[in-house]
Short mmCIF file of C-alpha atoms in Angstrom, two decimals:
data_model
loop_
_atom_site.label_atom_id
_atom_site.label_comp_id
_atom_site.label_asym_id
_atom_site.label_seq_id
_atom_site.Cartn_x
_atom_site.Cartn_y
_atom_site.Cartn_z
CA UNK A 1 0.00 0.00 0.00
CA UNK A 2 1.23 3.32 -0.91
CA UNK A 3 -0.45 5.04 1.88
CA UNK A 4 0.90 8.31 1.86
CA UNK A 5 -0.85 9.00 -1.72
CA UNK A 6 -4.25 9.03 -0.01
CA UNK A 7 -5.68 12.83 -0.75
CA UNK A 8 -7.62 14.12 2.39
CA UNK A 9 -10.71 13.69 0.48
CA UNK A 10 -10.13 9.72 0.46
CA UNK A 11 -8.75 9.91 3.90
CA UNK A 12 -12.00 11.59 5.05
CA UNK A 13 -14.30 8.90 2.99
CA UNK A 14 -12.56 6.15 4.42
CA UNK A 15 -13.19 7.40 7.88
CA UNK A 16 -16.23 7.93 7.01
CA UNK A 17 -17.39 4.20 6.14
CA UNK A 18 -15.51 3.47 8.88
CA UNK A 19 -18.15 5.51 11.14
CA UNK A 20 -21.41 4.17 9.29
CA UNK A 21 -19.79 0.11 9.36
CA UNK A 22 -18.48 0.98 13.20
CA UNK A 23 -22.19 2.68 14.04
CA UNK A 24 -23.91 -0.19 12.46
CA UNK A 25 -22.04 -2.56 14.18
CA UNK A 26 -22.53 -0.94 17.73
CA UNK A 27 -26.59 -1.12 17.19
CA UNK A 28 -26.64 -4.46 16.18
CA UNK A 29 -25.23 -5.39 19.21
CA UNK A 30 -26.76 -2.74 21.11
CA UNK A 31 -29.93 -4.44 20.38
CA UNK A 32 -28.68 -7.88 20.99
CA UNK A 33 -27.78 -7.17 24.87
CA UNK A 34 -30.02 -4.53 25.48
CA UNK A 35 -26.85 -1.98 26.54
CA UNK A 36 -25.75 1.30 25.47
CA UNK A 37 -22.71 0.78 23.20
CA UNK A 38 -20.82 3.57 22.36
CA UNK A 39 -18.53 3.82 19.92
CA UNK A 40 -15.97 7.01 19.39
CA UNK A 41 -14.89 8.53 16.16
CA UNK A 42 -12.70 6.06 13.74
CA UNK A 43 -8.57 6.91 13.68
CA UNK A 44 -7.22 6.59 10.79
CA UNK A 45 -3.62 6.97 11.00
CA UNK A 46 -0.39 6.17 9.08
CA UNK A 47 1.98 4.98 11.65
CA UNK A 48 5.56 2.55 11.53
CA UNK A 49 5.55 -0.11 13.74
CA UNK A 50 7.77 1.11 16.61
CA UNK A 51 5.19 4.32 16.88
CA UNK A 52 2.14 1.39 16.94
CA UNK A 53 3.72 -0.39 19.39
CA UNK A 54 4.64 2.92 21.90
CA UNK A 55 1.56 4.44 20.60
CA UNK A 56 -1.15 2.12 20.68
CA UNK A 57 -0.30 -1.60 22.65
CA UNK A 58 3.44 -2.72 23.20
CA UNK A 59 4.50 -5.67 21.02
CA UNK A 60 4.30 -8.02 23.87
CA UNK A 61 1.11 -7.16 26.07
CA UNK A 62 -1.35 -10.13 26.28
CA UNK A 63 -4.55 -9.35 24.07
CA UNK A 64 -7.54 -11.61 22.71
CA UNK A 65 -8.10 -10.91 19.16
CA UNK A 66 -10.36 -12.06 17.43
CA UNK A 67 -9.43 -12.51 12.98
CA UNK A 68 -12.07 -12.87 9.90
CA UNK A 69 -10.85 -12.25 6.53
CA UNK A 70 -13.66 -9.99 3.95
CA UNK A 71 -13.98 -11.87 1.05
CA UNK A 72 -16.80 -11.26 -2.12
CA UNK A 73 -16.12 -7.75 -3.92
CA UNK A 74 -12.90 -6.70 -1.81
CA UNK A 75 -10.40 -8.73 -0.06
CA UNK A 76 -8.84 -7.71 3.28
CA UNK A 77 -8.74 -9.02 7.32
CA UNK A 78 -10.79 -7.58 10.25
CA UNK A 79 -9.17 -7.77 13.72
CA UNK A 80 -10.82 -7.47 17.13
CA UNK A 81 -8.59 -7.01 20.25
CA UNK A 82 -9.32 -6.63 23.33
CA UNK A 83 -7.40 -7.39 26.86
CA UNK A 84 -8.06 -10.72 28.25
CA UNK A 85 -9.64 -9.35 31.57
CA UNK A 86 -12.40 -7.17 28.71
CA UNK A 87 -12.47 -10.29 26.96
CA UNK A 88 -14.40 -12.00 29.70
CA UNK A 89 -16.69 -9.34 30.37
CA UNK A 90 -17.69 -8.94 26.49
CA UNK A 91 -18.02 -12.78 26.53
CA UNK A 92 -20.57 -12.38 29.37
CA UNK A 93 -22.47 -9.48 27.62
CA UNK A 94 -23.30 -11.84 25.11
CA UNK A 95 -24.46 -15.01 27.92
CA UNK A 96 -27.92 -15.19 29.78
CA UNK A 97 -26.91 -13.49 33.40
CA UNK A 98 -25.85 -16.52 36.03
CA UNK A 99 -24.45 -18.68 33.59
CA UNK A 100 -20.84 -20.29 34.36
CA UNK A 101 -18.00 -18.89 32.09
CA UNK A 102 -15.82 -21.59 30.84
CA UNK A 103 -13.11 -21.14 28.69
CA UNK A 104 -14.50 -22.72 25.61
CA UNK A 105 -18.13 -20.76 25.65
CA UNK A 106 -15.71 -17.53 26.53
CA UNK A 107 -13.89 -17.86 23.30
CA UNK A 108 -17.47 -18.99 21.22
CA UNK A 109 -19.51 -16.24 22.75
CA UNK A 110 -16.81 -13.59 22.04
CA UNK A 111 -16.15 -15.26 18.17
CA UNK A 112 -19.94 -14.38 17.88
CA UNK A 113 -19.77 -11.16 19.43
CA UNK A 114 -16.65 -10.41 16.57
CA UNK A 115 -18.77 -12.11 13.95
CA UNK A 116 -22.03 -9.74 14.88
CA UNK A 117 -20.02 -6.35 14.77
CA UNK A 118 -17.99 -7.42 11.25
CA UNK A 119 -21.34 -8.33 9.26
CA UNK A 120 -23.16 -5.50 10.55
CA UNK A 121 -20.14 -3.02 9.60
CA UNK A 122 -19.86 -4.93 6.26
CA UNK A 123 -23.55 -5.01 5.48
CA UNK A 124 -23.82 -1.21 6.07
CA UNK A 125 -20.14 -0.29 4.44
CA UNK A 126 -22.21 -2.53 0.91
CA UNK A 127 -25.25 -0.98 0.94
CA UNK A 128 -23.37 2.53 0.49
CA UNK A 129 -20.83 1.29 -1.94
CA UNK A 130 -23.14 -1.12 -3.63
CA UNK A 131 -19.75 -4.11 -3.82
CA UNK A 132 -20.97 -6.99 -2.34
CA UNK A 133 -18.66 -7.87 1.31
CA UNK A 134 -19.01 -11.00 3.88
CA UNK A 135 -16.69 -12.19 6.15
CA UNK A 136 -15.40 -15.34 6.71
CA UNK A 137 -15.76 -17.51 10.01
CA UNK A 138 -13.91 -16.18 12.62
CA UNK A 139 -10.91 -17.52 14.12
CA UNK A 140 -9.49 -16.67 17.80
CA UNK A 141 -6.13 -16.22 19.30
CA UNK A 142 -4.70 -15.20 23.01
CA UNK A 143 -1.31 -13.97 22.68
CA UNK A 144 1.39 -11.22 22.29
CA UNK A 145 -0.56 -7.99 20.36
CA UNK A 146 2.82 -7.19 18.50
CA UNK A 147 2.81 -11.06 16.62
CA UNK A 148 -1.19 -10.63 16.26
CA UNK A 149 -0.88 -7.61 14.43
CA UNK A 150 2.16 -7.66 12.57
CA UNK A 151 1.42 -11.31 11.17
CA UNK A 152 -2.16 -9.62 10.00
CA UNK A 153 -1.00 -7.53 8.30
CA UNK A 154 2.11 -9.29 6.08
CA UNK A 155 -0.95 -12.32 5.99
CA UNK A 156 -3.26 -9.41 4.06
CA UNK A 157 -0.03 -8.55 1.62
CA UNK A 158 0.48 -5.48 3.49
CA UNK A 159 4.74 -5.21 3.50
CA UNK A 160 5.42 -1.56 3.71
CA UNK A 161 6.94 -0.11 6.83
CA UNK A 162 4.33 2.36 7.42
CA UNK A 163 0.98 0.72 7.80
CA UNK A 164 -1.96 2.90 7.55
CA UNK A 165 -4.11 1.86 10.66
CA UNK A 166 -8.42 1.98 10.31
CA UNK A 167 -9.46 1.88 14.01
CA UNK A 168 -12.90 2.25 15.70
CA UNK A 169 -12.90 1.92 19.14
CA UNK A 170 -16.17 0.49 21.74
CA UNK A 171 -17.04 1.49 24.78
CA UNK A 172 -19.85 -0.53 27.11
CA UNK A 173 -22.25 1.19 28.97
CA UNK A 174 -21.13 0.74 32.78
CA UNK A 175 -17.65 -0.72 33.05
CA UNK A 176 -15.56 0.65 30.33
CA UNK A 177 -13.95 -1.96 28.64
CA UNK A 178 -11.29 -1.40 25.79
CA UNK A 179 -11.97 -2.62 22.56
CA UNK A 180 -10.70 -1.92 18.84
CA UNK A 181 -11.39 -2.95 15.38
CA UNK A 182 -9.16 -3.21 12.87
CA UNK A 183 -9.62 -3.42 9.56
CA UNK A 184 -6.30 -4.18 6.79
CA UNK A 185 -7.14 -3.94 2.96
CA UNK A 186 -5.25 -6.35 0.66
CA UNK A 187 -3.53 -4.14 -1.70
CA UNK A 188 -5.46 -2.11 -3.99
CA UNK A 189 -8.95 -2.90 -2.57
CA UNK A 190 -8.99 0.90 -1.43
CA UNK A 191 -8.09 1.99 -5.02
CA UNK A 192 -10.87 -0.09 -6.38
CA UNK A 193 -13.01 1.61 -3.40
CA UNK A 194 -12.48 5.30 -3.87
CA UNK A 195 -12.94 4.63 -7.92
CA UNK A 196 -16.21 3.04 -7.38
CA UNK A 197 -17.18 6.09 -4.87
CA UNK A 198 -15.69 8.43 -7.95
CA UNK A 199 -12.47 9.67 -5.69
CA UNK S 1 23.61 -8.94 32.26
CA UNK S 2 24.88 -5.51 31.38
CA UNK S 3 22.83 -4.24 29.21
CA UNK S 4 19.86 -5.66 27.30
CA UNK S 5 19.30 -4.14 23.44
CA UNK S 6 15.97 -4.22 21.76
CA UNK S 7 15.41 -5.41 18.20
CA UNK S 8 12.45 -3.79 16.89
CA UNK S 9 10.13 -5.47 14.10
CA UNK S 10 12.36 -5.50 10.79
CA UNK S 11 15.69 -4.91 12.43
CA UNK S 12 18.36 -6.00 13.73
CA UNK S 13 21.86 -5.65 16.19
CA UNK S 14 25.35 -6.63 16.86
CA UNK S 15 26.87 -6.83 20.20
CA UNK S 16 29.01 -9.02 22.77
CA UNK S 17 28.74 -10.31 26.01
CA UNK S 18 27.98 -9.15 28.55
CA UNK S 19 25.11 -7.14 26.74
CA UNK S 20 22.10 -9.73 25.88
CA UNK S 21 19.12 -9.22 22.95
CA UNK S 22 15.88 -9.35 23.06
CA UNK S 23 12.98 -9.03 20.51
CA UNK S 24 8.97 -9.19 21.27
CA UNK S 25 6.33 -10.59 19.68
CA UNK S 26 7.38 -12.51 16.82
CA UNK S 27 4.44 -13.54 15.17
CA UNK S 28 4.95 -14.90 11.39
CA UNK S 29 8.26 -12.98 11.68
CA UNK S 30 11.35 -14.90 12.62
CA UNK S 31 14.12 -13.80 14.55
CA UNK S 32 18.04 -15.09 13.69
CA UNK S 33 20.55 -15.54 16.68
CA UNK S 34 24.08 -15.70 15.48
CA UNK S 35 27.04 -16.29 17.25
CA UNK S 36 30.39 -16.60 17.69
CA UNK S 37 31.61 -18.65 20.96
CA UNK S 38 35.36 -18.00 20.66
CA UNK S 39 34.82 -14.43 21.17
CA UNK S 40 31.09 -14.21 22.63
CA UNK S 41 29.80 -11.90 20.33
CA UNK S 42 26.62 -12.16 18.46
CA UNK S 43 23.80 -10.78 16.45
CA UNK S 44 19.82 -10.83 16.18
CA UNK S 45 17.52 -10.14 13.57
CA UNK S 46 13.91 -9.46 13.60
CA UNK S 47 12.85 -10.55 9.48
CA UNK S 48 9.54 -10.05 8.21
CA UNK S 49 9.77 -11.47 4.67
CA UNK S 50 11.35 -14.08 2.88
CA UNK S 51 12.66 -12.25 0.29
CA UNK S 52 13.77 -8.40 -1.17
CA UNK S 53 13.64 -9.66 -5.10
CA UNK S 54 10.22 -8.68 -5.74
CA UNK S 55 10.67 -5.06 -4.35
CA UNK S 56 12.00 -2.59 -6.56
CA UNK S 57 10.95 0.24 -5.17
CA UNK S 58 13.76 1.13 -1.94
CA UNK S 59 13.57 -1.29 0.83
CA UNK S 60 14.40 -1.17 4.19
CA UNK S 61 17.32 -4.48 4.71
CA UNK S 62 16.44 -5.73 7.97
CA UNK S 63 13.05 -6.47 6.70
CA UNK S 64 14.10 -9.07 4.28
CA UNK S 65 15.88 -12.71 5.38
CA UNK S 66 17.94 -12.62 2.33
CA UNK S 67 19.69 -8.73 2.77
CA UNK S 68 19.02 -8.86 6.74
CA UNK S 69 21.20 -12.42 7.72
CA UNK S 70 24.28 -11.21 5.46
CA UNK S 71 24.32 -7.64 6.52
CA UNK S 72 23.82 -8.85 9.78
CA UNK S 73 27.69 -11.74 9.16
CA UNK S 74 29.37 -8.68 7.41
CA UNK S 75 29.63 -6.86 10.77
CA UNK S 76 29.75 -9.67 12.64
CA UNK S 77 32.97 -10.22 10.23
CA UNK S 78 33.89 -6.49 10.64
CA UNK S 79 34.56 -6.71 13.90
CA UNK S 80 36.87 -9.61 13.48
CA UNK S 81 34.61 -12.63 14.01
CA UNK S 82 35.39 -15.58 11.31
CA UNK S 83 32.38 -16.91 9.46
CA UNK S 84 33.08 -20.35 10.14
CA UNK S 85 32.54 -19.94 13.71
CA UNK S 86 29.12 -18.68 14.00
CA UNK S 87 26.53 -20.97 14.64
CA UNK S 88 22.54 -19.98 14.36
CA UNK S 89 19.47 -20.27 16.42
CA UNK S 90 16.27 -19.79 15.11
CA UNK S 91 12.78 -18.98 16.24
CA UNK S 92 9.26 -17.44 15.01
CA UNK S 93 7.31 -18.52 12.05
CA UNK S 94 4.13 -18.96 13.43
CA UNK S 95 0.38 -19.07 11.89
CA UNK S 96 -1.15 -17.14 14.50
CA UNK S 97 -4.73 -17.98 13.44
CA UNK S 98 -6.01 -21.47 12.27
CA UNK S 99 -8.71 -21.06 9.72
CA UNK S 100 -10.67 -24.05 8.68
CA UNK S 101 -10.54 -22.52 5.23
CA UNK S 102 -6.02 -23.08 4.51
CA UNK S 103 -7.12 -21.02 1.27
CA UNK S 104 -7.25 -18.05 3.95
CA UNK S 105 -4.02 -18.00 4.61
CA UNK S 106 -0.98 -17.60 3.08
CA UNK S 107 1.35 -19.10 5.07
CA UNK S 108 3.66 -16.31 5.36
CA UNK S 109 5.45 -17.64 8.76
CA UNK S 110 6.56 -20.77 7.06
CA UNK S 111 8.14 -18.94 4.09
CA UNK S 112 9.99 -17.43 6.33
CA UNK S 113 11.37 -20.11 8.21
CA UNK S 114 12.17 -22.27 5.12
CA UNK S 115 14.07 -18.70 3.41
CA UNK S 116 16.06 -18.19 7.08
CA UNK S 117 17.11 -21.80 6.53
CA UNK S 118 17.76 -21.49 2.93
CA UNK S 119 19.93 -18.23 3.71
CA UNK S 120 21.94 -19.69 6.73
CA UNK S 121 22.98 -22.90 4.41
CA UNK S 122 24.00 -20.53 1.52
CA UNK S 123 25.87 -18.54 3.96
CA UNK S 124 27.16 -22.01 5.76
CA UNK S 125 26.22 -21.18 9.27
CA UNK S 126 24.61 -23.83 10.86
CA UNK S 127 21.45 -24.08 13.23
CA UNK S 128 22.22 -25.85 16.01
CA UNK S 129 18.37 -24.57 18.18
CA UNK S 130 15.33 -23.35 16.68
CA UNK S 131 11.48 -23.02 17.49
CA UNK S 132 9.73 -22.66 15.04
CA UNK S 133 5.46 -23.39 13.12
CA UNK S 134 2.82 -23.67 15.59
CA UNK S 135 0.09 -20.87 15.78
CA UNK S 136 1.95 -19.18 18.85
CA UNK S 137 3.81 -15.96 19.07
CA UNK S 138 7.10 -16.14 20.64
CA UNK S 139 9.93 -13.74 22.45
CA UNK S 140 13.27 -14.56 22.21
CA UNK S 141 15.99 -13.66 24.44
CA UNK S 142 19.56 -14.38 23.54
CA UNK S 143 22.22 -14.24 26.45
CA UNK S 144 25.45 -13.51 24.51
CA UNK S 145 27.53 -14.95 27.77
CA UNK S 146 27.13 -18.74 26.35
CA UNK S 147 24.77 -18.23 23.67
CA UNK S 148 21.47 -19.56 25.56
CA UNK S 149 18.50 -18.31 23.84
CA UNK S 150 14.88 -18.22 25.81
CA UNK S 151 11.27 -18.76 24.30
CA UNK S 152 8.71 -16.80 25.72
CA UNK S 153 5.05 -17.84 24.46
CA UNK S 154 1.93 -16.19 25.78
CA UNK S 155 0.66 -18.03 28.78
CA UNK S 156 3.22 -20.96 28.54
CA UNK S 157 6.38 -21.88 30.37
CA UNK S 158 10.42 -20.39 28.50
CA UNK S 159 11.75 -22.73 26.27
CA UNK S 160 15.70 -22.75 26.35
CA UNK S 161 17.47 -23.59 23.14
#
């Protein structure tokens, strides 16, 4: 990705869909678990890796995240982390109130959770764009954030050193709990985007 | 330990004992211990990518296994280490998520590890430790006293190589 050829125009679209896919998403699951979700206003931001790692998460903090590729019109990855201690709270959001947490229905309810908020963003980001998006099945990880991210990113053909970062952000009514959403766009899916929007 | 240097993501760094290395969160990435016993001094590298050959535009070395490794022996070399002593340890390589679909991924950690090997044979080093596959990151620690090199994984015991 050439990301420093983006005019501010494209820049400002992008974060754009990002708000209408991130606004969607927060209602659908608003309306799932009957809680205020909040979500704050997309980053976009073109960053190396050494200023994501002081910036953002260090390399080796322990996150959930949560991966499922968008496949149909576009190609590219969504990627939902979220520290292990949120992780368990989010998991519960989504679980009838009382009901043991084991590991296994932790990492299923939050896989769900992930799979909710990237269909809802997708659905909304293809009715504006009129391409056709879905996801794949999602697939979970607990490790180090630095190998999370970095692998997403060279996985989605993404080799530059600067790596242009989409981010929206959740908060949950009550206890805040830290969540992000990120989304990495094979090359030239954002070409084919701002082309189709006449950018 | 003296002092403990950082290898960021696409880097690497040359030093000797008593200093030590360290590098986080190697994901797909693998990171390349070298060293040289008779005069405990060593190197580690932080690659990303198998290979610079596709990239014309400017690239930045340490990215790549095939500039990063033999940038990484010239200095070793420059400061009066013989190639014939260093030895390798390897680590990293990982497929950090398992889709049912393999179509979805495309195996990027494993073209690393099989280009670090390729590399290190061309160069004639040998690998005498590595960790390496599996769907866990790793952090790897290299003590450049005697060359012992720790695994950190998320949530699991070190690994010594």
């Amino acid at each position: 990705m050439n990301s420093q050829s983006y005019t501010a125009i494209q820049t400002d679209a992008l974060k754009e869909l990002a708000n209408i896919g991130g606004g969607n998403a927060a209602t659908a699951i608003a309306h799932l678990v009957s809680r205020i979700i909040h979500m704050n206003v997309p980053r976009i931001d073109i960053l190396d890796y050494a200023e994501v790692f002081s910036g953002i998460m260090a390399e080796d903090e322990d996150v959930v995240a949560v991966n499922l590729q968008m496949l149909g019109d576009g190609q590219g990855s969504f990627l939902f982390v979220t520290p292990p201690e949120h992780a368990r709270v989010l998991a519960k959001l989504m679980l009838p109130k009382g009901m043991p947490l084991v590991d296994e229905l932790e990492d299923s309810a939050l896989c769900e959770l992930v799979n909710i908020i990237v269909s809802s963003y997708l659905h909304a980001v293809s009715r504006l764009t009129d391409l056709l998006l879905i996801s794949s099945v999602p697939a979970l990880t607990r490790d180090m954030f630095g190998a999370v991210l970095s692998s997403t990113y060279l996985e989605s053909g993404q080799y530059d050193d600067q790596i242009m970062i989409i981010r929206n952000e959740f908060l949950y009514e009550g206890t805040r709990v830290d969540s992000a959403l990120y989304f990495i766009p094979r090359p030239g899916v954002l070409e084919g985007l701002f082309n189709k929007l006449g950018l | 330990m003296e002092n403990q240097w950082k290898v960021g993501i696409g880097d690497y760094k040359v030093t000797k004992d008593p200093d030590s290395l360290i590098t986080l969160g190697l994901g797909s990435c693998v990171g390349i211990a070298l060293y040289d016993r008779t005069r405990k001094i060593g190197g580690l590298s932080h690659i990303m990518l198998p290979d610079s050959t596709a990239f014309s535009r400017e690239v930045k070395p340490g990215k790549f296994a095939d500039l990063a490794i033999p940038l990484m022996v010239e200095e070793l070399t420059a400061q009066g280490t013989l190639k014939r002593n260093l030895v390798a340890k390897i680590a990293g390589g990982a497929s950090m998520f398992n889709f049912p679909d393999r179509k979805l991924s495309s195996d990027i950690g494993r073209r690393n590890v099989e280009a670090v090997e390729r590399v290190l044979t061309e160069l004639e080093i040998p690998i005498i430790g590595r960790h390496t596959g599996g769907s866990a990151g790793r952090t790897m620690v290299v003590d450049l006293a005697d060359f012992q090199v720790d695994i950190r994984m998320a949530a699991k015991n070190i690994i010594t190589l």
